[in-house]
mmCIF file of C-alpha atoms and ligand atoms in Angstrom:
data_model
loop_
_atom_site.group_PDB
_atom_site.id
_atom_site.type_symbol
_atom_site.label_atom_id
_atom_site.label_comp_id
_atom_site.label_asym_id
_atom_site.label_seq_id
_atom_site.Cartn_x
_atom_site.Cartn_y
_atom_site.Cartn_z
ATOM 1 C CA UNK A 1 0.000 0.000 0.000
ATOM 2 C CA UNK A 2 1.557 3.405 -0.830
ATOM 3 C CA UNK A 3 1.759 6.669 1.329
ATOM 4 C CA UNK A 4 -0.271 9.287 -0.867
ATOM 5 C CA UNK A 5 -1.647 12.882 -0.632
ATOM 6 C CA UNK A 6 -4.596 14.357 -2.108
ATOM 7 C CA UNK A 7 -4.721 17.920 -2.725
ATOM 8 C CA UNK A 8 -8.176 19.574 -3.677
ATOM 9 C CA UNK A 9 -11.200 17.406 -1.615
ATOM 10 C CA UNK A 10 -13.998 19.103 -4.103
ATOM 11 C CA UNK A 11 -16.735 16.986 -5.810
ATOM 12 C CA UNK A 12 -14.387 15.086 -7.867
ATOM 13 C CA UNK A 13 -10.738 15.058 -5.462
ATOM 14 C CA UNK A 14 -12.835 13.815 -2.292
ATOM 15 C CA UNK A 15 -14.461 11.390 -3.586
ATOM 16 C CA UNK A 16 -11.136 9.653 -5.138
ATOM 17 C CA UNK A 17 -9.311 10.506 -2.077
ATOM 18 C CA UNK A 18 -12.340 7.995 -0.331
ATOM 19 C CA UNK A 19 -11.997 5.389 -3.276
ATOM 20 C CA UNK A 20 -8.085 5.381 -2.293
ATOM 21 C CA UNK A 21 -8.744 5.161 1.480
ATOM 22 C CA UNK A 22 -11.149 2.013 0.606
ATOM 23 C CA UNK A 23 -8.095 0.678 -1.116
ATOM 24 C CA UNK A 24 -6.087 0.385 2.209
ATOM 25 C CA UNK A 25 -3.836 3.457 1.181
ATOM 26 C CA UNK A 26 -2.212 5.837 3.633
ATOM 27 C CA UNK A 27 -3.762 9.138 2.472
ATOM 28 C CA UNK A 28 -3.184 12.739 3.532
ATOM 29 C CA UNK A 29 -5.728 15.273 2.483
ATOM 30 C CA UNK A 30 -5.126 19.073 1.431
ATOM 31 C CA UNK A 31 -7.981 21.254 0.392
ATOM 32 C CA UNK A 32 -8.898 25.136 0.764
ATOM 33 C CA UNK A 33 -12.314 24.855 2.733
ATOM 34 C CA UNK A 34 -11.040 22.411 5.667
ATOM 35 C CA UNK A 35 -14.197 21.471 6.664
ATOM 36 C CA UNK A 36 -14.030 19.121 2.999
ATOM 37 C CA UNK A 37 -11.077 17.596 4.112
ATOM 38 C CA UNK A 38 -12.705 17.137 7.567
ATOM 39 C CA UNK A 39 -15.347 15.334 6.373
ATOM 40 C CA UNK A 40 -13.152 12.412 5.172
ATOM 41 C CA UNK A 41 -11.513 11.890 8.427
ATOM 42 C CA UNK A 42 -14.044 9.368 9.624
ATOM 43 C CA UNK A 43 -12.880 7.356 6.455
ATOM 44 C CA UNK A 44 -9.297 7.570 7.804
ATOM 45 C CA UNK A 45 -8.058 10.896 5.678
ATOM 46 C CA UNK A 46 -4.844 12.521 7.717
ATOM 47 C CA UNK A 47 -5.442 16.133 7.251
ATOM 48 C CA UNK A 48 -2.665 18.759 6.423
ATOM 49 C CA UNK A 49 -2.481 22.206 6.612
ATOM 50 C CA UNK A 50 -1.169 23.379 3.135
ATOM 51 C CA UNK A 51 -0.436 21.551 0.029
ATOM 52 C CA UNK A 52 3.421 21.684 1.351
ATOM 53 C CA UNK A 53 2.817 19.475 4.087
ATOM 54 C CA UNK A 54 0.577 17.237 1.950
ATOM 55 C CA UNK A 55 3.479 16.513 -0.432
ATOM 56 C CA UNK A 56 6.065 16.554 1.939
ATOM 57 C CA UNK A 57 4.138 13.536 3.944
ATOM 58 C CA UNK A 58 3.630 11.439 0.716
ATOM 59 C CA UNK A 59 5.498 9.458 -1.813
ATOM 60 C CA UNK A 60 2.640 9.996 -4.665
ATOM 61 C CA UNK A 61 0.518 13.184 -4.259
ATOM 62 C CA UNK A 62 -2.913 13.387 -6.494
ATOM 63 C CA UNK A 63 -3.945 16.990 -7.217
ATOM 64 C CA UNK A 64 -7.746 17.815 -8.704
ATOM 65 C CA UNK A 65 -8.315 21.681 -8.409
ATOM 66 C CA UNK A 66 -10.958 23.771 -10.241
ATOM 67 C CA UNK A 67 -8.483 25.203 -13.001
ATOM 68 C CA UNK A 68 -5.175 27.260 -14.446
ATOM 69 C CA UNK A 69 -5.143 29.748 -11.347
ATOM 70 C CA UNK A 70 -6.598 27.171 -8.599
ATOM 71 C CA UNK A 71 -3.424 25.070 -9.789
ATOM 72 C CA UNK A 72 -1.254 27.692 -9.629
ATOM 73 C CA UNK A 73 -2.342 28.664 -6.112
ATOM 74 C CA UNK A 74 -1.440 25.427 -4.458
ATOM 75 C CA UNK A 75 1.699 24.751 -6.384
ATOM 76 C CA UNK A 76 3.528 27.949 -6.044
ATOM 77 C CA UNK A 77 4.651 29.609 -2.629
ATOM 78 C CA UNK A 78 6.216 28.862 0.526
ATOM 79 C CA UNK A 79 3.080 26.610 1.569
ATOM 80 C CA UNK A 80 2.608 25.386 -2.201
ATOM 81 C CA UNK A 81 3.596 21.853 -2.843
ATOM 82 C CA UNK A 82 6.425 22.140 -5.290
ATOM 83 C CA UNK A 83 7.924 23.131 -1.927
ATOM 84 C CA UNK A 84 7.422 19.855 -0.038
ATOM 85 C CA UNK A 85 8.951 17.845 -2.777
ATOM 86 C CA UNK A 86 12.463 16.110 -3.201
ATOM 87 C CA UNK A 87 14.008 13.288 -5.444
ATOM 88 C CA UNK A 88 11.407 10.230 -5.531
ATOM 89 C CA UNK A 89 8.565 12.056 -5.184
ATOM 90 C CA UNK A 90 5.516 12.382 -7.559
ATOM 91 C CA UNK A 91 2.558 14.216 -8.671
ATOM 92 C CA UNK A 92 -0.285 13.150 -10.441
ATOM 93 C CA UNK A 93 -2.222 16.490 -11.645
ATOM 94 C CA UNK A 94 -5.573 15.449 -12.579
ATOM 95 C CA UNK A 95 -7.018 19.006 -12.590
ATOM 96 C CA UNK A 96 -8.302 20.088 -16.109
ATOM 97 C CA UNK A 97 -6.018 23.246 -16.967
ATOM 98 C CA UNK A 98 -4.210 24.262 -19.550
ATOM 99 C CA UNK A 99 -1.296 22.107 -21.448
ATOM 100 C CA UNK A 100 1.111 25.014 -21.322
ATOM 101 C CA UNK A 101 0.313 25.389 -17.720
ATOM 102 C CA UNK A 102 0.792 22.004 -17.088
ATOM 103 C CA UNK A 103 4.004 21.598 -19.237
ATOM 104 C CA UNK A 104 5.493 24.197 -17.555
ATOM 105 C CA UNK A 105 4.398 22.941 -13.857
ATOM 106 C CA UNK A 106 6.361 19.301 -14.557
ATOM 107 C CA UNK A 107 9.400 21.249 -15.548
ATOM 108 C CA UNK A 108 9.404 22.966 -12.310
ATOM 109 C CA UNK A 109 8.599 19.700 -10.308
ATOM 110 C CA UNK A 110 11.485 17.640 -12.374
ATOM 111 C CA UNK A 111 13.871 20.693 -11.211
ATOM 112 C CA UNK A 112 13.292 19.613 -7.102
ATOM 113 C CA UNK A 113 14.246 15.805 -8.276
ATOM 114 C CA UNK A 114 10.729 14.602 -8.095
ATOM 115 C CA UNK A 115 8.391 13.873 -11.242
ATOM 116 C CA UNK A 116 5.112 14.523 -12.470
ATOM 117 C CA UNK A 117 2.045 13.564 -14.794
ATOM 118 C CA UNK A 118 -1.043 15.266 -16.205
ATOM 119 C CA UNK A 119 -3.489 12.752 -15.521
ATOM 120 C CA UNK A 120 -7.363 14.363 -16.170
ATOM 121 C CA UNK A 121 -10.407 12.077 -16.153
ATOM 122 C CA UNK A 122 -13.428 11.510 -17.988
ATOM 123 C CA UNK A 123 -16.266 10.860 -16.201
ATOM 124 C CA UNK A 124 -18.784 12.146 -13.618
ATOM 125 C CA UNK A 125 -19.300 11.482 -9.968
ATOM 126 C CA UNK A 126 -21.636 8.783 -10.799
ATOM 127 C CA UNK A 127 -19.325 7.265 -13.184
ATOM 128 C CA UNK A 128 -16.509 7.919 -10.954
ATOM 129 C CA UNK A 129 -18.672 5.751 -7.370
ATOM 130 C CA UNK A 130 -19.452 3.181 -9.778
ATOM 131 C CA UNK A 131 -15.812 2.505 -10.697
ATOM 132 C CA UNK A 132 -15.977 3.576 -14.403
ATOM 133 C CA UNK A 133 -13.683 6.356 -14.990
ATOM 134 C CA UNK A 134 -11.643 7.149 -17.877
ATOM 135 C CA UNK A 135 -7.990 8.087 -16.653
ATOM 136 C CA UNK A 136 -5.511 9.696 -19.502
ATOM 137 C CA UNK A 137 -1.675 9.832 -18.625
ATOM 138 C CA UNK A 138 1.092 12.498 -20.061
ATOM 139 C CA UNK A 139 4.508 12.731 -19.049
ATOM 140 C CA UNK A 140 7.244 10.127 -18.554
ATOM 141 C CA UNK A 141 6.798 6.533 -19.358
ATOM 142 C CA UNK A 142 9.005 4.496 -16.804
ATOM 143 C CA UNK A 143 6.813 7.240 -13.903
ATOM 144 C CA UNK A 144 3.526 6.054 -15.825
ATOM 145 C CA UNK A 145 4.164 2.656 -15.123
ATOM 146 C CA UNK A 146 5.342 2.698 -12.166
ATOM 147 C CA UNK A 147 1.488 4.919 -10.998
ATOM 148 C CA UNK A 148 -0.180 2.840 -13.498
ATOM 149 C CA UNK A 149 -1.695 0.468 -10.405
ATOM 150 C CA UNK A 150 -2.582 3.249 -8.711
ATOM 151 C CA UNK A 151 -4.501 4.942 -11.110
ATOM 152 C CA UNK A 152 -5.845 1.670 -11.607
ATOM 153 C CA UNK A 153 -7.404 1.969 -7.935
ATOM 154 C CA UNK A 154 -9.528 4.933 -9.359
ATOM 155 C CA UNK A 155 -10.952 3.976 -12.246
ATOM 156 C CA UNK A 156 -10.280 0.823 -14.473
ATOM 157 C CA UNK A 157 -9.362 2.697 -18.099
ATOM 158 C CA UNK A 158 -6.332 4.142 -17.568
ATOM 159 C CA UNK A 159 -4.476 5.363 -21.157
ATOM 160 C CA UNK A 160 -0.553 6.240 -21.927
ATOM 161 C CA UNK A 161 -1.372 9.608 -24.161
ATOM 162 C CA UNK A 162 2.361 10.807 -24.565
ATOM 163 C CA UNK A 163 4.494 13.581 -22.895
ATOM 164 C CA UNK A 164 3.919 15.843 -20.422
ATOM 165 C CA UNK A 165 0.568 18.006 -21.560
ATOM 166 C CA UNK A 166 -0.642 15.554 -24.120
ATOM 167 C CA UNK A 167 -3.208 14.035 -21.567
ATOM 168 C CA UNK A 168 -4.790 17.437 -20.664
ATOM 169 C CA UNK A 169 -5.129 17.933 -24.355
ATOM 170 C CA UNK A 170 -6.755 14.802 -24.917
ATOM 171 C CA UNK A 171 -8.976 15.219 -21.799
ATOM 172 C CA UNK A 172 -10.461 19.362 -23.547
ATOM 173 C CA UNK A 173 -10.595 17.326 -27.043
ATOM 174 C CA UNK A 174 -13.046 14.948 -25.531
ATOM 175 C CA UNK A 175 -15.386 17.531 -23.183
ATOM 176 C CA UNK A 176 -15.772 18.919 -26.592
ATOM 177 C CA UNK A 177 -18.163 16.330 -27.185
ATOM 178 C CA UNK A 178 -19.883 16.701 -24.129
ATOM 179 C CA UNK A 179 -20.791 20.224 -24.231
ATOM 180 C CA UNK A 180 -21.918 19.691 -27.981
ATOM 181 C CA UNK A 181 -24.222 16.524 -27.522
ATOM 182 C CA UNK A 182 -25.989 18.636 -24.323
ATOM 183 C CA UNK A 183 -26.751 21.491 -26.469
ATOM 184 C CA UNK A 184 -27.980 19.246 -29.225
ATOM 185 C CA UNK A 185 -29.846 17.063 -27.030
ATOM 186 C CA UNK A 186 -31.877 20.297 -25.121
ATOM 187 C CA UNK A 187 -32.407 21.031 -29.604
ATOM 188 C CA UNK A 188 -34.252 17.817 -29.696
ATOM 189 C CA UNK A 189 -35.956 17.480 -26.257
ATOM 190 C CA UNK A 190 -37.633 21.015 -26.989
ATOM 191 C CA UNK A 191 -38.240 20.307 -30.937
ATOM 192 C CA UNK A 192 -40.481 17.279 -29.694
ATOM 193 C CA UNK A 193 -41.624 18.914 -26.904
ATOM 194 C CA UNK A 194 -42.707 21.848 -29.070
ATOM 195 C CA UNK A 195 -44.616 19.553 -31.325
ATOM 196 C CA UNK A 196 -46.845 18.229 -28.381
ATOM 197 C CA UNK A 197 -44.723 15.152 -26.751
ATOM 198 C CA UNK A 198 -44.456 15.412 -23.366
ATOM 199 C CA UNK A 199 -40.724 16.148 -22.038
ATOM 200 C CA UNK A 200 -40.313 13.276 -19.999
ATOM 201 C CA UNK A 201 -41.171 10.754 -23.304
ATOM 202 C CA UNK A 202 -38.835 13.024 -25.248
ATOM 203 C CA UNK A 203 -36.280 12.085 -23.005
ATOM 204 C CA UNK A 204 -36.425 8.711 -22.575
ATOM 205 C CA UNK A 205 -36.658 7.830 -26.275
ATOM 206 C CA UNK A 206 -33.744 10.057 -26.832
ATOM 207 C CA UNK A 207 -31.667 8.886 -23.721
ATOM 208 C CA UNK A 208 -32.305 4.848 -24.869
ATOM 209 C CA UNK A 209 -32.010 5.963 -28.975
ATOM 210 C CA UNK A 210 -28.600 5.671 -30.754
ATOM 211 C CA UNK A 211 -27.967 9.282 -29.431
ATOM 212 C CA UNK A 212 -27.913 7.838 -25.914
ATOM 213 C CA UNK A 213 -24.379 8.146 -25.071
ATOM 214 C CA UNK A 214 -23.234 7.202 -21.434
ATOM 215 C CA UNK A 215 -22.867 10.895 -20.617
ATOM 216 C CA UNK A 216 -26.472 11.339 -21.859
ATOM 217 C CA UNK A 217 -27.833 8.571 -20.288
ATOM 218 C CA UNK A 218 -27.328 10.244 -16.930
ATOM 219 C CA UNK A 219 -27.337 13.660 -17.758
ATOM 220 C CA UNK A 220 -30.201 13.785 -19.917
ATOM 221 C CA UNK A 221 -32.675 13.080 -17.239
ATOM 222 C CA UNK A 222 -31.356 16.480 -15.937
ATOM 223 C CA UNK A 223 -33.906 18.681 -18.105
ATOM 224 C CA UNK A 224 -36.819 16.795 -16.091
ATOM 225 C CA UNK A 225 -35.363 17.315 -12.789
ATOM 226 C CA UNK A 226 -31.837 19.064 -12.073
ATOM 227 C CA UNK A 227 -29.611 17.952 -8.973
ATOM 228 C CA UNK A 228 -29.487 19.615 -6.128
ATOM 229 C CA UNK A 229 -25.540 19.942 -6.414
ATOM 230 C CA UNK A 230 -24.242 20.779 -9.853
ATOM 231 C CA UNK A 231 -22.718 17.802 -11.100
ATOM 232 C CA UNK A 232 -20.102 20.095 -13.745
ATOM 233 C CA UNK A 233 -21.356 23.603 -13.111
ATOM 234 C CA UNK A 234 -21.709 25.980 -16.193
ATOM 235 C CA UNK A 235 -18.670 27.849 -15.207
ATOM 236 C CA UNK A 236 -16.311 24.692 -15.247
ATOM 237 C CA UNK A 237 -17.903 23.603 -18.715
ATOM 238 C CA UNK A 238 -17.095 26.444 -20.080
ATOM 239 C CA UNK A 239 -13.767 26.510 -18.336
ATOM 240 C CA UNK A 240 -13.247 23.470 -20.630
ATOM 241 C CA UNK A 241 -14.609 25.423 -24.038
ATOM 242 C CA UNK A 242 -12.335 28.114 -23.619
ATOM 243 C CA UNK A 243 -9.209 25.853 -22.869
ATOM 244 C CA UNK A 244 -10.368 23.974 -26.468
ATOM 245 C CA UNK A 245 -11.002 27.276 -28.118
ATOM 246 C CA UNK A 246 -7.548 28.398 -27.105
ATOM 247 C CA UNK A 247 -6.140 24.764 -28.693
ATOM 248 C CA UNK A 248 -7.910 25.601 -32.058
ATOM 249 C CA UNK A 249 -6.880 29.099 -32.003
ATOM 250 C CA UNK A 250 -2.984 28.079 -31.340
ATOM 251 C CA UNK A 251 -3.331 25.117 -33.793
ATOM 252 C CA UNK A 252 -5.213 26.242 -36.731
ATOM 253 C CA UNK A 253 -8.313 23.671 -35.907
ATOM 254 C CA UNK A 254 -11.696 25.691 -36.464
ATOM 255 C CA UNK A 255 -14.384 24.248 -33.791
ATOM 256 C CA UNK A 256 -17.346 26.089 -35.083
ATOM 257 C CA UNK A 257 -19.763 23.432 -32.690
ATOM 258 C CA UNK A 258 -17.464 24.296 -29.883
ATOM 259 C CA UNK A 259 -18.240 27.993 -30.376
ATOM 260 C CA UNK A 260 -21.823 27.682 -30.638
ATOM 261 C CA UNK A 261 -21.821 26.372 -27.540
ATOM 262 C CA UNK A 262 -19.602 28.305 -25.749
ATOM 263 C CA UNK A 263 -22.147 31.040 -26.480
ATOM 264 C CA UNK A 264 -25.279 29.238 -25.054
ATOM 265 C CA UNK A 265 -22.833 28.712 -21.790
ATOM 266 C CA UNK A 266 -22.891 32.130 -21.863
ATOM 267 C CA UNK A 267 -26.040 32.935 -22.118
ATOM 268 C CA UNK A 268 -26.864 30.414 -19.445
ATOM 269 C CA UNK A 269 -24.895 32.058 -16.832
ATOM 270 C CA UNK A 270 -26.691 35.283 -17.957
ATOM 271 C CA UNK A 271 -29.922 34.060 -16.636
ATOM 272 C CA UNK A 272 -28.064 33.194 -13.541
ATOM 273 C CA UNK A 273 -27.400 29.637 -13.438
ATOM 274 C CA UNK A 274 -23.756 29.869 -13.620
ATOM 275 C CA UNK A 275 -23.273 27.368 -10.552
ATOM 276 C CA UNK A 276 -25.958 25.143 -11.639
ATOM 277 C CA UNK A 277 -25.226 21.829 -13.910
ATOM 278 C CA UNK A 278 -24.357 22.862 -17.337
ATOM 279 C CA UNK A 279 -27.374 21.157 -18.028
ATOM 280 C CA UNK A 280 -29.258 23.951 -17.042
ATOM 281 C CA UNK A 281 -28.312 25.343 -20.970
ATOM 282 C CA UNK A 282 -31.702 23.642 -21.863
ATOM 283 C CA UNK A 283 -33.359 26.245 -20.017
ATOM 284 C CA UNK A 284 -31.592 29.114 -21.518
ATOM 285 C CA UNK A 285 -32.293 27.513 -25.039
ATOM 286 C CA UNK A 286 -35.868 26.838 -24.050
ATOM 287 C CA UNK A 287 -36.263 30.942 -22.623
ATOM 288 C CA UNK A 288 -35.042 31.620 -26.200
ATOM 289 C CA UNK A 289 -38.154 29.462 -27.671
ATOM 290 C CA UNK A 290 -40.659 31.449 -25.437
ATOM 291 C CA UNK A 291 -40.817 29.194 -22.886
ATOM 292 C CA UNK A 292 -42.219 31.333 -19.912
ATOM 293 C CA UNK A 293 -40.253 30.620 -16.533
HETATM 294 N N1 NAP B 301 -17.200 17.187 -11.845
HETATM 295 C C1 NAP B 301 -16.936 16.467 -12.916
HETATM 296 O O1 NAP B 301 -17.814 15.772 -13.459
HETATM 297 C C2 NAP B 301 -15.564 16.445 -13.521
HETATM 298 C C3 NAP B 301 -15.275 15.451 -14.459
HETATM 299 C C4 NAP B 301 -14.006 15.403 -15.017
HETATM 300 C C5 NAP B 301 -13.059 16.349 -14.676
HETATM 301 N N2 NAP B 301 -13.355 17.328 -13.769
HETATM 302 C C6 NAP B 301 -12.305 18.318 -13.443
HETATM 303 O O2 NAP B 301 -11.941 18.107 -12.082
HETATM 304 C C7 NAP B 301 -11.477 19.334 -11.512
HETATM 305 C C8 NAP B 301 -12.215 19.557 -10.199
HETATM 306 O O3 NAP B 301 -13.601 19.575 -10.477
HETATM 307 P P1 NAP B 301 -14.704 19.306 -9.359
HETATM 308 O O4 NAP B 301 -15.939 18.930 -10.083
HETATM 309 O O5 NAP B 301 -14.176 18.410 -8.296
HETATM 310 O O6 NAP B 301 -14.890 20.805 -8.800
HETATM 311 P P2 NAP B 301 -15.206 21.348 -7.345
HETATM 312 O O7 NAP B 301 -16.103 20.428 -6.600
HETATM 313 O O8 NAP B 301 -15.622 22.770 -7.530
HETATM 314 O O9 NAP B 301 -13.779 21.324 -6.628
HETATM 315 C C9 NAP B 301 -12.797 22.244 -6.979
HETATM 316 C C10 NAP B 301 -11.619 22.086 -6.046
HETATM 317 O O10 NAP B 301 -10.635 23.101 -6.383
HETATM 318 C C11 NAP B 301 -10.370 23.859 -5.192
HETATM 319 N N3 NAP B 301 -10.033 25.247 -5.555
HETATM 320 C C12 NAP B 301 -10.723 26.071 -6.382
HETATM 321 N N4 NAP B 301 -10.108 27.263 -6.468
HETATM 322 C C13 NAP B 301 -9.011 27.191 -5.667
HETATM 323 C C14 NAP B 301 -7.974 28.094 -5.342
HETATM 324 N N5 NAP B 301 -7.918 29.332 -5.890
HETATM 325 N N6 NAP B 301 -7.016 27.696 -4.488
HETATM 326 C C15 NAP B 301 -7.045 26.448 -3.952
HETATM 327 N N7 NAP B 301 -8.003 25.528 -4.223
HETATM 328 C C16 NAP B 301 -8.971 25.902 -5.075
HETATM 329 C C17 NAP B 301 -11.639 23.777 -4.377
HETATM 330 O O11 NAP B 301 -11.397 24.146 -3.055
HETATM 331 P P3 NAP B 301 -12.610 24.682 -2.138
HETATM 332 O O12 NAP B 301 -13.317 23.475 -1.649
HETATM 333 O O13 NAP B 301 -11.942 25.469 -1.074
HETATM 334 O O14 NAP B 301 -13.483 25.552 -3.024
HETATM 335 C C18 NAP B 301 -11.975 22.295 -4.566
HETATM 336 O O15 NAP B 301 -11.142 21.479 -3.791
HETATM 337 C C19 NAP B 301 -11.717 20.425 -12.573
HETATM 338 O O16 NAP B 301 -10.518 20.701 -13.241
HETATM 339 C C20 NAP B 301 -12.733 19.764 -13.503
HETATM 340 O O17 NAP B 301 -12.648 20.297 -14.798
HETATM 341 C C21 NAP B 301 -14.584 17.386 -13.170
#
């Protein structure tokens, strides 16, 4: 059993830093609001006080913050965790930030002796407590193989992408998708709707058609009834559509469905539902078709 830290205890980070605990690992937990990190000690989580101490106390440290600046803001410092690290050490950033950002950030951790990978997921906290996440892996072979059980603890799909930055890359290429199928699906939910089917049939014809994706399947449902806790807020979604925007922009890819919905994201935090599941674009699209709220 390894000795591992978790930095960043949010939807996402806490509920791996459980899945490891289950696993019989040693695990030290950083995050901003204590009171998240508190609320893993019953499962056995040693808390720290910064993100130094977290990687100074582990041999593996996982990090999962928001994005770019959240990154930045527990790596850099005199509390950050670049300073708690020496030869041997590693980090596994599975935060979804940018690939420069993340290129840069390994340098910096190779330069204390230790090493480190970008290693985003796909997935949702549902897929995530059933055991079905999709792990993706930049940075140094030989250190890849050597976390590759690890990761394995987490979620069972665990992909080699390339060198450092590559997986983050792959990780925006694929939310792409996600963003896209929502906005098409909240199209088709309200073009049916529109023509007298009730929503809730609309939904699960679509949800169990050939458009039923897995990400559909449970976030579809999410135009009957949204969660109570945002699953991927609007904010973080579109976090994810600017990071891919950027890519296109840099690499001379044009992402005109990308764009689209960026806009929508936008117009959905307009109408206040910024922190609410990204689903929640339906109802700006269905505000734009005169739907009375
Ligand atoms: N939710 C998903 O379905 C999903 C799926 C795949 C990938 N991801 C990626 O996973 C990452 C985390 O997402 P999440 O859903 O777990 O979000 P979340 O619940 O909002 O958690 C965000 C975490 O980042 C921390 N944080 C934010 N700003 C910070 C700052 N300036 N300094 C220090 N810590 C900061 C938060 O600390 P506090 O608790 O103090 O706010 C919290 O621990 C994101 O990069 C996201 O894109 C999410």
């Amino acid at each position: 059993m390894a000795n591992l830290s978790y930095i960043g205890l949010g939807m996402m980070g806490g509920r791996m830093a459980a899945r490891l605990l289950s696993k019989g690992h040693a695990v030290t937990g950083y995050n901003r609001t204590r009171s998240k990190a508190e609320a893993l000690a019953g499962d056995g989580l040693r808390i720290a006080g910064t993100p130094r101490e977290a990687a100074a106390a582990a041999d593996v440290t996982f990090v999962m913050v928001a994005n770019s600046e959240a990154l930045k803001s527990v790596a850099d410092g005199g509390d950050g965790f670049i300073a708690g690290l020496s030869a041997g050490k590693m980090i596994v950033d599975m935060s979804t930030v940018s690939p420069a950002l993340s290129r840069e950030l390994a340098s910096r951790v190779r330069g204390t002796g230790a090493d480190m990978v970008d290693a985003p997921v796909s997935g949702s906290v549902l897929t995530l407590e059933q055991g079905k996440l999709s792990i993706m892996v930049g940075g140094d072979r030989a250190t890849f193989d050597r976390l590759k059980p690890l990761l394995e603890d987490i979620g069972p799909k665990v992909t080699y992408v390339g060198a450092n930055g590559l997986a983050v890359s792959m990780k925006i290429a694929t939310n792409i998708s996600v963003a896209v199928q929502m906005l098409a699906f909240a199209e088709g939910v309200l073009l049916a709707e529109k023509s007298g089917i009730p929503r809730q049939t609309a939904v699960e014809v679509m949800t169990h058609s050939a458009i039923g994706s897995p990400m559909l399947q449970y976030r579809g449902p999410f135009v009957l009834q949204m969660p109570g806790e945002a699953w991927f807020n609007t904010t973080m979604m579109q976090k994810d559509l600017r990071l891919a925007l950027e890519m296109g922009r840099e690499l001379g890819v044009p992402l005109p469905t990308t764009s689209t919905t960026n806009e929508w994201l936008t117009a959905t935090r307009a109408i206040g539902l910024a922190d609410d599941d990204f689903a929640a674009v339906f109802q700006a699209l269905a505000r734009a078709a005169g739907e009375q709220r």
